[in-house]
Coordinates of C-alpha atoms in Angstrom, one line a residue:
X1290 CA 0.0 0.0 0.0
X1291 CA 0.5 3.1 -0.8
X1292 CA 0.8 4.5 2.8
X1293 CA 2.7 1.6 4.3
X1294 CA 5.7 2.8 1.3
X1295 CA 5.2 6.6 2.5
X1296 CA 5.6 5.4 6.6
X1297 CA 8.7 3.3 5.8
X1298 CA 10.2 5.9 3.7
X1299 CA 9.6 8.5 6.0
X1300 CA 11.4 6.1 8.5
X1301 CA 14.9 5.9 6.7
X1302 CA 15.0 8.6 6.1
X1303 CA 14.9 10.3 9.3
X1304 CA 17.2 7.3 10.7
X1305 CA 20.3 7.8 8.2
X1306 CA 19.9 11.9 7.6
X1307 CA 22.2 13.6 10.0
X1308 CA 21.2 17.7 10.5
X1309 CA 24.3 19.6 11.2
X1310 CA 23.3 23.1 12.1
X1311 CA 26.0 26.0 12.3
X1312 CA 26.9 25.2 16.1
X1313 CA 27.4 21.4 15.1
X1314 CA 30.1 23.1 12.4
X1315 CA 31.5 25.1 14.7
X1316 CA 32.0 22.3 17.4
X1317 CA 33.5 20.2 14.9
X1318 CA 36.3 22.7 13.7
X1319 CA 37.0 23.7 16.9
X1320 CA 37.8 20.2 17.6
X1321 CA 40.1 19.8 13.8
X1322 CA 41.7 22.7 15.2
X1323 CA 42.8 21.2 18.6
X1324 CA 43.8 18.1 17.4
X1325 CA 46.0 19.8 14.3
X1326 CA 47.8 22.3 16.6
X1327 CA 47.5 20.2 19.6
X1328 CA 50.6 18.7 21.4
X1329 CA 51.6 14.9 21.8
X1330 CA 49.7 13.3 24.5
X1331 CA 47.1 15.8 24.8
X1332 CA 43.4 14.5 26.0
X1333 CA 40.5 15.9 24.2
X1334 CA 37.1 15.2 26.0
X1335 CA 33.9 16.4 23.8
X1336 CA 31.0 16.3 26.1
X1337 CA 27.6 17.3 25.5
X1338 CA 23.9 16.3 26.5
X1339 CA 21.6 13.2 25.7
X1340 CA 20.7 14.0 22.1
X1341 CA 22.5 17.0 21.0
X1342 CA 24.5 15.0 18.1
X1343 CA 27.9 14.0 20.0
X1344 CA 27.8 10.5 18.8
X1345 CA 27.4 11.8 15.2
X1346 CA 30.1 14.7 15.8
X1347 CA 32.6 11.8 16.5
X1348 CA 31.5 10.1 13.5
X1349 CA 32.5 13.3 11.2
X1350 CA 35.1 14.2 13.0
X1351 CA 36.3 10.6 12.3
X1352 CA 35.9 11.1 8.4
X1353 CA 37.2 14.5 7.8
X1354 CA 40.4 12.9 9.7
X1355 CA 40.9 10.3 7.6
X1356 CA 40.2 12.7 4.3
X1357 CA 43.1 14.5 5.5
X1358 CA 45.8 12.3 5.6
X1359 CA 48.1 12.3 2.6
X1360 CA 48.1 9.5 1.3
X1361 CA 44.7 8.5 2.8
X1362 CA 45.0 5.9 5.6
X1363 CA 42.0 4.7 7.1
X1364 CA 43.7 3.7 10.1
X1365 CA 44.7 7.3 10.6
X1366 CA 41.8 8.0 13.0
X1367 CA 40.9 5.4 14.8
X1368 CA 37.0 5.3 16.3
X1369 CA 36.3 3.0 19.5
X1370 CA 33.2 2.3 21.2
X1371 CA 33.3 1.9 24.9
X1372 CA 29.8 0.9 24.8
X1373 CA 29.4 -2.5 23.7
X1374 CA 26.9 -4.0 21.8
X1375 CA 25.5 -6.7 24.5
X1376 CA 25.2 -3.8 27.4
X1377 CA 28.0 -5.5 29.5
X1378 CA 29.9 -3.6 32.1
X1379 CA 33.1 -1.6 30.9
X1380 CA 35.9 -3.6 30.7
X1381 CA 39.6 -2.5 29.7
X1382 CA 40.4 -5.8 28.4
X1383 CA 37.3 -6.0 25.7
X1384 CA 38.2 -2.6 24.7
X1385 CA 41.9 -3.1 23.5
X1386 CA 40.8 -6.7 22.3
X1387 CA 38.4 -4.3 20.0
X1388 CA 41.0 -1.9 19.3
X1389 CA 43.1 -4.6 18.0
X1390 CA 40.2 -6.4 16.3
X1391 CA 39.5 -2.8 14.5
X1392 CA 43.2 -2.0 13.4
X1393 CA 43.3 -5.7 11.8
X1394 CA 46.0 -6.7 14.2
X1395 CA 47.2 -9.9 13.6
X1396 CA 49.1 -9.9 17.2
X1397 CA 45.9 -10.6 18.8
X1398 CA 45.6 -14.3 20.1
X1399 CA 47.4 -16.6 18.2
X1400 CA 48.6 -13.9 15.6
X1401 CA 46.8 -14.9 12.3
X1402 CA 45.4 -17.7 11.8
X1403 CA 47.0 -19.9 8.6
X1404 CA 44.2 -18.5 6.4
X1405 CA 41.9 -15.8 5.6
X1406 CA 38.2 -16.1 5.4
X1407 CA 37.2 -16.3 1.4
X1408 CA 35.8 -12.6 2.1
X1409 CA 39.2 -11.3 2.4
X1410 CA 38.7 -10.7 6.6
X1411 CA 41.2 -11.5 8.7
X1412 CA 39.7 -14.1 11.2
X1413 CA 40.4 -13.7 15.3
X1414 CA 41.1 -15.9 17.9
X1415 CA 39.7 -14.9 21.0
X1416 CA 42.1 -16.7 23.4
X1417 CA 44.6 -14.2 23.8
X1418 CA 48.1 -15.4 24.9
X1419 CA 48.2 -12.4 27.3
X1420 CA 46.0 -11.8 30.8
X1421 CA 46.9 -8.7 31.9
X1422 CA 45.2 -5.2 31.2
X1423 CA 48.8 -3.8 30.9
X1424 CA 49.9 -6.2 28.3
X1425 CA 46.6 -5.4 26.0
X1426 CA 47.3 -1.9 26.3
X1427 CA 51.2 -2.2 25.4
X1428 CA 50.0 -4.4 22.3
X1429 CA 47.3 -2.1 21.1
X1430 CA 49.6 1.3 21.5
X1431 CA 52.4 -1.1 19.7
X1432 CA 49.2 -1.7 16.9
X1433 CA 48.5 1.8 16.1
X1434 CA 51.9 2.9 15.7
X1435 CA 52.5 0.0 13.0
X1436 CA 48.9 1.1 11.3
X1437 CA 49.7 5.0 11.8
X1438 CA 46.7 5.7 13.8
X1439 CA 47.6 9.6 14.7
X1440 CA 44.5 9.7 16.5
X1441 CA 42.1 7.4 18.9
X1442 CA 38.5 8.5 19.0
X1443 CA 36.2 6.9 22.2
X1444 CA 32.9 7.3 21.6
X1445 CA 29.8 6.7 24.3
X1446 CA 33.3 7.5 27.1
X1447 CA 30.8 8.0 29.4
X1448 CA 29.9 4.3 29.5
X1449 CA 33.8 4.0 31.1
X1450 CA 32.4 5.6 34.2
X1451 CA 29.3 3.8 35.0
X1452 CA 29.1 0.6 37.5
X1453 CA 32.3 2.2 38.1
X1454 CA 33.3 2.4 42.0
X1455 CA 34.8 6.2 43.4
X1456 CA 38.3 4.2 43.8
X1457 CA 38.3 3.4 40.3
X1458 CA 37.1 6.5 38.7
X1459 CA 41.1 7.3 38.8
X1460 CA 41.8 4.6 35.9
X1461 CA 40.1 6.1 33.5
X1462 CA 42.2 9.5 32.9
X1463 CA 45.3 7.6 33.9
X1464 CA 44.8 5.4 31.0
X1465 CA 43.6 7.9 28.4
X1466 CA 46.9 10.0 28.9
X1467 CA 49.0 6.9 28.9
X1468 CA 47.7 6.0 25.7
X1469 CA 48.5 9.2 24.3
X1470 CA 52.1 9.0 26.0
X1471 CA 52.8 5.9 25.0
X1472 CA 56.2 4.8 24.8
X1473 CA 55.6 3.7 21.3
X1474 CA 54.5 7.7 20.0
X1475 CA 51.1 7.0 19.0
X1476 CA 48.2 7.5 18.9
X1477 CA 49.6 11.1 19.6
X1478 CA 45.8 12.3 20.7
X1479 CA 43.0 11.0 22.5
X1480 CA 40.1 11.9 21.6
X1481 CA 36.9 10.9 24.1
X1482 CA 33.7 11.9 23.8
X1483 CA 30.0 11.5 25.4
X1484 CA 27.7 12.8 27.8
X1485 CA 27.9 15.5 30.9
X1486 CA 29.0 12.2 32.9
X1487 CA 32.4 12.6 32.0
X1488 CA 33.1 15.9 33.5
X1489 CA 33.8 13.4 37.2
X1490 CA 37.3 13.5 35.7
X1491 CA 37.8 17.0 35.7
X1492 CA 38.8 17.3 39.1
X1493 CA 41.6 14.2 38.9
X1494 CA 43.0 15.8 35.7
X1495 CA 43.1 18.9 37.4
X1496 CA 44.9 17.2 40.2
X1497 CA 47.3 15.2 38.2
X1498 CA 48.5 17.9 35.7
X1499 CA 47.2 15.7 32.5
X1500 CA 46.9 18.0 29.6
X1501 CA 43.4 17.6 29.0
X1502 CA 40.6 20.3 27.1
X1503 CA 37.4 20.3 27.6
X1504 CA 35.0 20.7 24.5
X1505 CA 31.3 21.6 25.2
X1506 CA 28.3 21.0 22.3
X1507 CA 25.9 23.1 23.9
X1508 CA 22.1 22.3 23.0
X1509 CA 20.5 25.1 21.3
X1510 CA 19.1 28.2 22.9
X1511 CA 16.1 30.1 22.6
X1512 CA 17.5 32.7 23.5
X1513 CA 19.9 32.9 20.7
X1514 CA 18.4 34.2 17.0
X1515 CA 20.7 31.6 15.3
X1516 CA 20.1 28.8 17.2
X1517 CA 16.3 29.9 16.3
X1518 CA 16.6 30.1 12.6
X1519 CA 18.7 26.3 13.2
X1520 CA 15.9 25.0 14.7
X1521 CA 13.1 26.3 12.7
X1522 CA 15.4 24.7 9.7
X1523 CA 15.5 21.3 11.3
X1524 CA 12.3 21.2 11.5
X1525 CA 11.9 22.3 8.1
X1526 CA 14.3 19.5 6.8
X1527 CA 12.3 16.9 8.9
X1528 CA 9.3 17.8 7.1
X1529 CA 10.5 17.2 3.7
X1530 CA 12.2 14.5 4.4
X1531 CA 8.6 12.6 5.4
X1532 CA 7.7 13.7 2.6
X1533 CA 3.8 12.7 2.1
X1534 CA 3.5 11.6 5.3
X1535 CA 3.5 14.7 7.1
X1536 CA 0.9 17.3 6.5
X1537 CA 2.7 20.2 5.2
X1538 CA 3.9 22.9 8.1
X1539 CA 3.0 20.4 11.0
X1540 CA 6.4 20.3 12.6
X1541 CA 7.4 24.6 11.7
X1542 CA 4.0 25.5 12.8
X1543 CA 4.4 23.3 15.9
X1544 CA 8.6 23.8 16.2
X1545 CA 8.1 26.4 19.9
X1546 CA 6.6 23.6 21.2
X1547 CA 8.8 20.8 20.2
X1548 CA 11.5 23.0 21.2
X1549 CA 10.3 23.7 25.3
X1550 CA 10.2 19.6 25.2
X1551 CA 13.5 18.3 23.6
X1552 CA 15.3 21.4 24.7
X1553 CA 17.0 21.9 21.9
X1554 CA 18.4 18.4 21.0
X1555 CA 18.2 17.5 17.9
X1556 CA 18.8 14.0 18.7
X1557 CA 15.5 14.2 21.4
X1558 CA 13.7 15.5 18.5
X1559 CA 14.6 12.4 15.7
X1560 CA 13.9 10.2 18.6
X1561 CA 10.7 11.8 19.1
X1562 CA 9.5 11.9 15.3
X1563 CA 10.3 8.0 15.2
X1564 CA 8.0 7.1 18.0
X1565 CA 5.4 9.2 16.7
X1566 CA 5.5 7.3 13.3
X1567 CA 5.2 4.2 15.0
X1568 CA 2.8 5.1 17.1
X1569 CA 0.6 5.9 13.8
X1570 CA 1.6 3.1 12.3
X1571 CA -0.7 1.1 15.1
X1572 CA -3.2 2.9 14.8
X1573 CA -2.8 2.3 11.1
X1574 CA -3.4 6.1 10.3
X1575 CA -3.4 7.6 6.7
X1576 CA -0.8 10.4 8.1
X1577 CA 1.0 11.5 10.8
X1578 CA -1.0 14.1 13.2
X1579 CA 0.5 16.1 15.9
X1580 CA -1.5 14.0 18.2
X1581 CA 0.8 11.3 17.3
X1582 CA 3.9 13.6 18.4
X1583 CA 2.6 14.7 21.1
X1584 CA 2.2 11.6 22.5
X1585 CA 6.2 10.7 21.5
X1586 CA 7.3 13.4 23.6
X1587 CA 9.7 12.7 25.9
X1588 CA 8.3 11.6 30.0
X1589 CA 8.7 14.1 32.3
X1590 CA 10.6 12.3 33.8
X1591 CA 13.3 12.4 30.6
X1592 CA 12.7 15.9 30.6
X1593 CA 13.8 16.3 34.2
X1594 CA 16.6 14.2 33.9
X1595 CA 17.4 16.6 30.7
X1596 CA 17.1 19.7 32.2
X1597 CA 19.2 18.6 35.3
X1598 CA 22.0 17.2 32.9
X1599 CA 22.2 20.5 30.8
X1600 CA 22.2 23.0 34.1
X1601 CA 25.2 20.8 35.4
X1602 CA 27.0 21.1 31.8
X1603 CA 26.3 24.4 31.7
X1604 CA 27.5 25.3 35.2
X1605 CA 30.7 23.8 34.7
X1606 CA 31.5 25.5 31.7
X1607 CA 30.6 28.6 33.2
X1608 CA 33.0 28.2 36.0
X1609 CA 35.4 27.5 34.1
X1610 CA 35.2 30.6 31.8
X1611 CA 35.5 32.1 34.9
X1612 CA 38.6 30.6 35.9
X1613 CA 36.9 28.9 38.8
X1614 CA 37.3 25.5 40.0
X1615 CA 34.4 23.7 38.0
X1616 CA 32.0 21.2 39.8
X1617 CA 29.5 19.0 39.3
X1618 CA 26.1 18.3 41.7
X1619 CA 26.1 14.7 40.3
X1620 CA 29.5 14.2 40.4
X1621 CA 29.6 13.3 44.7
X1622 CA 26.0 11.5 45.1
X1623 CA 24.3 11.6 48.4
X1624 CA 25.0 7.9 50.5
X1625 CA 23.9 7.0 53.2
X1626 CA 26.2 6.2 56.2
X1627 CA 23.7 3.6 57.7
X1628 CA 23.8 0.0 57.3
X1629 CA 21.6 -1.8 55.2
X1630 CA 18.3 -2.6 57.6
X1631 CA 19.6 0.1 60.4
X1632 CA 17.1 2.1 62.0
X1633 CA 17.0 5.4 61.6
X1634 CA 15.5 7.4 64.6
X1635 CA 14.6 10.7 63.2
X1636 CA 11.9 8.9 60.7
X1637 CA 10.9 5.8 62.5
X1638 CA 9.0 6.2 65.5
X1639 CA 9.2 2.7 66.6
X1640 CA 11.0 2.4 69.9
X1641 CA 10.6 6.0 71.4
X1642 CA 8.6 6.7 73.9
X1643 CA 7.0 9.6 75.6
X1644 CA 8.7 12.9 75.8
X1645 CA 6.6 14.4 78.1

């Protein structure tokens, strides 16, 4: 059917176009910029909130890398994910074994195995002949000087830092700059970036003396006339990109209020347009109606979580404009110094008696 092909359509194409307004360009040369002029072991961390196009900012800034080297080597800029795919907790040894898997190492394991798949691939054991986190860093940094990766981009960093205890929080700067010092001289840069959660190394760079810069991707503000006429254009490029399936000025006539409720992400508002397709697509509608958006907005509950993500970003980088020592609210969580099943006196009544 006819409107089956316009809902599917509208689908991809929403999934695979990314928007890059004018802050999105800006972002991404200031980060060229740093990297070109930037000196050997230098950390760059790109943080920004849920939604606001880090993930994709990393994947250009990835690219326009790799387009730069002469002659091009794709192993120039190397992109890592320290999320991985089946959710498991962080670990340091998964993420050289993947760093070794993606620079088509043959150290890793058994070295190479007699032959090649008949795809060309170069196949992996995944016993490796080593145990210790040390010794897969050593053979990774040893990897990417062989391949000439210059640079080693982390994307999802954040994802470092969860499950992660207070005592170990330390680990993760310490072995970002020692991958950038390596004794080995590259990769010369580090490159991590993900959400506000990765500002809780701030303070132990600081402390250390790492050389680390902090780059922000701010979501866009109303109060800004550019970030305005970005928004408005999104929303305009969203609409033709559904082509049929939208009815024509839904999302520009509706963009103030889609704005108030992703807060200027971009990423909160593709999110939010997919839902909404799906949700019309049970209810088997002919088009999509703002009814059907407005029910894909994000919970309050996201939007709390949102707004309490961008104040923190936003205070920080305030701070430090100001030459102040930057903090974070979320970065020392309230714990309780009870034991699990003590009483506490103050709430529970049980036990006291009379004052009188």
């Amino acid at each position: 059917m006819e409107r089956d092909y316009l809902r599917d359509r509208a689908t991809r194409a929403i999934k695979t176009q990314s928007i890059e307004t004018p802050l999105f360009t800006d972002t991404l040369n200031d980060l060229l910029a740093n990297i070109q002029f930037a000196p050997r072991g230098t950390v760059l961390v790109c943080v920004g909130p849920t939604g606001s196009g880090v993930a994709t900012l990393t994947r250009r800034l990835t690219s326009e890398l790799v387009a730069r080297t002469q002659p091009e080597n794709h192993y120039a800029a190397l992109e890592l994910r320290a999320r991985f795919p089946t959710d498991t907790p962080f670990r340091w040894k998964n993420f050289f074994e993947s760093g070794l898997e993606a620079l088509n190492d043959p150290i890793l394991g058994q070295r190479r195995r007699a032959s090649e798949s008949e795809h060309g691939i170069t196949e992996f054991s995944k016993s490796a002949t080593w145990t210790t986190r040390d010794q897969h860093q050593t053979q990774m940094a040893n990897a990417a000087h062989r391949r000439g990766c210059t640079t080693l981009l982390i994307s999802e960093a954040h994802h470092m830092l969860r499950r992660a205890k207070a005592s170990d929080l330390d680990a993760v700067p310490i072995t970002l700059h020692q991958l950038a010092n390596s004794r080995f001289g590259l990769p010369a840069v580090v490159v991590a970036t993900g959400s506000y959660e990765l500002l809780r190394i701030s303070n132990i760079c600081a402390a250390s003396d790492f050389p680390t810069k902090f780059v922000h991707l701010r979501p866009l503000s109303p109060t800004i006339e550019s970030d305005v006429k970005a928004w408005l254009s999104c929303c305009a490029t969203y609409q033709e990109l559904m082509g049929g399936y939208c009815p024509s000025n839904l999302l520009v006539d509706r963009a103030d209020a889609l704005f108030e409720a992703t807060f200027g992400c971009i990423g909160w508002l593709q999110r939010t347009l997919l839902r909404a397709i799906a949700t019309s697509s049970q209810s088997d509608a002919a088009q999509l109606s703002w009814d059907h958006i407005r029910d894909s907005l994000p919970t309050k509950r996201e939007q709390k979580n949102l707004a309490l993500e961008i104040e923190d970003g936003a205070c920080f980088f305030s701070e430090e404009v100001a030459g102040e020592t930057p903090s974070l609210r979320s970065s020392t969580p309230h714990r309780s110094k009870r034991r699990v099943g003590e009483r506490n006196p103050s709430r529970d009544q049980v036990g006291r008696g009379d004052e009188q």
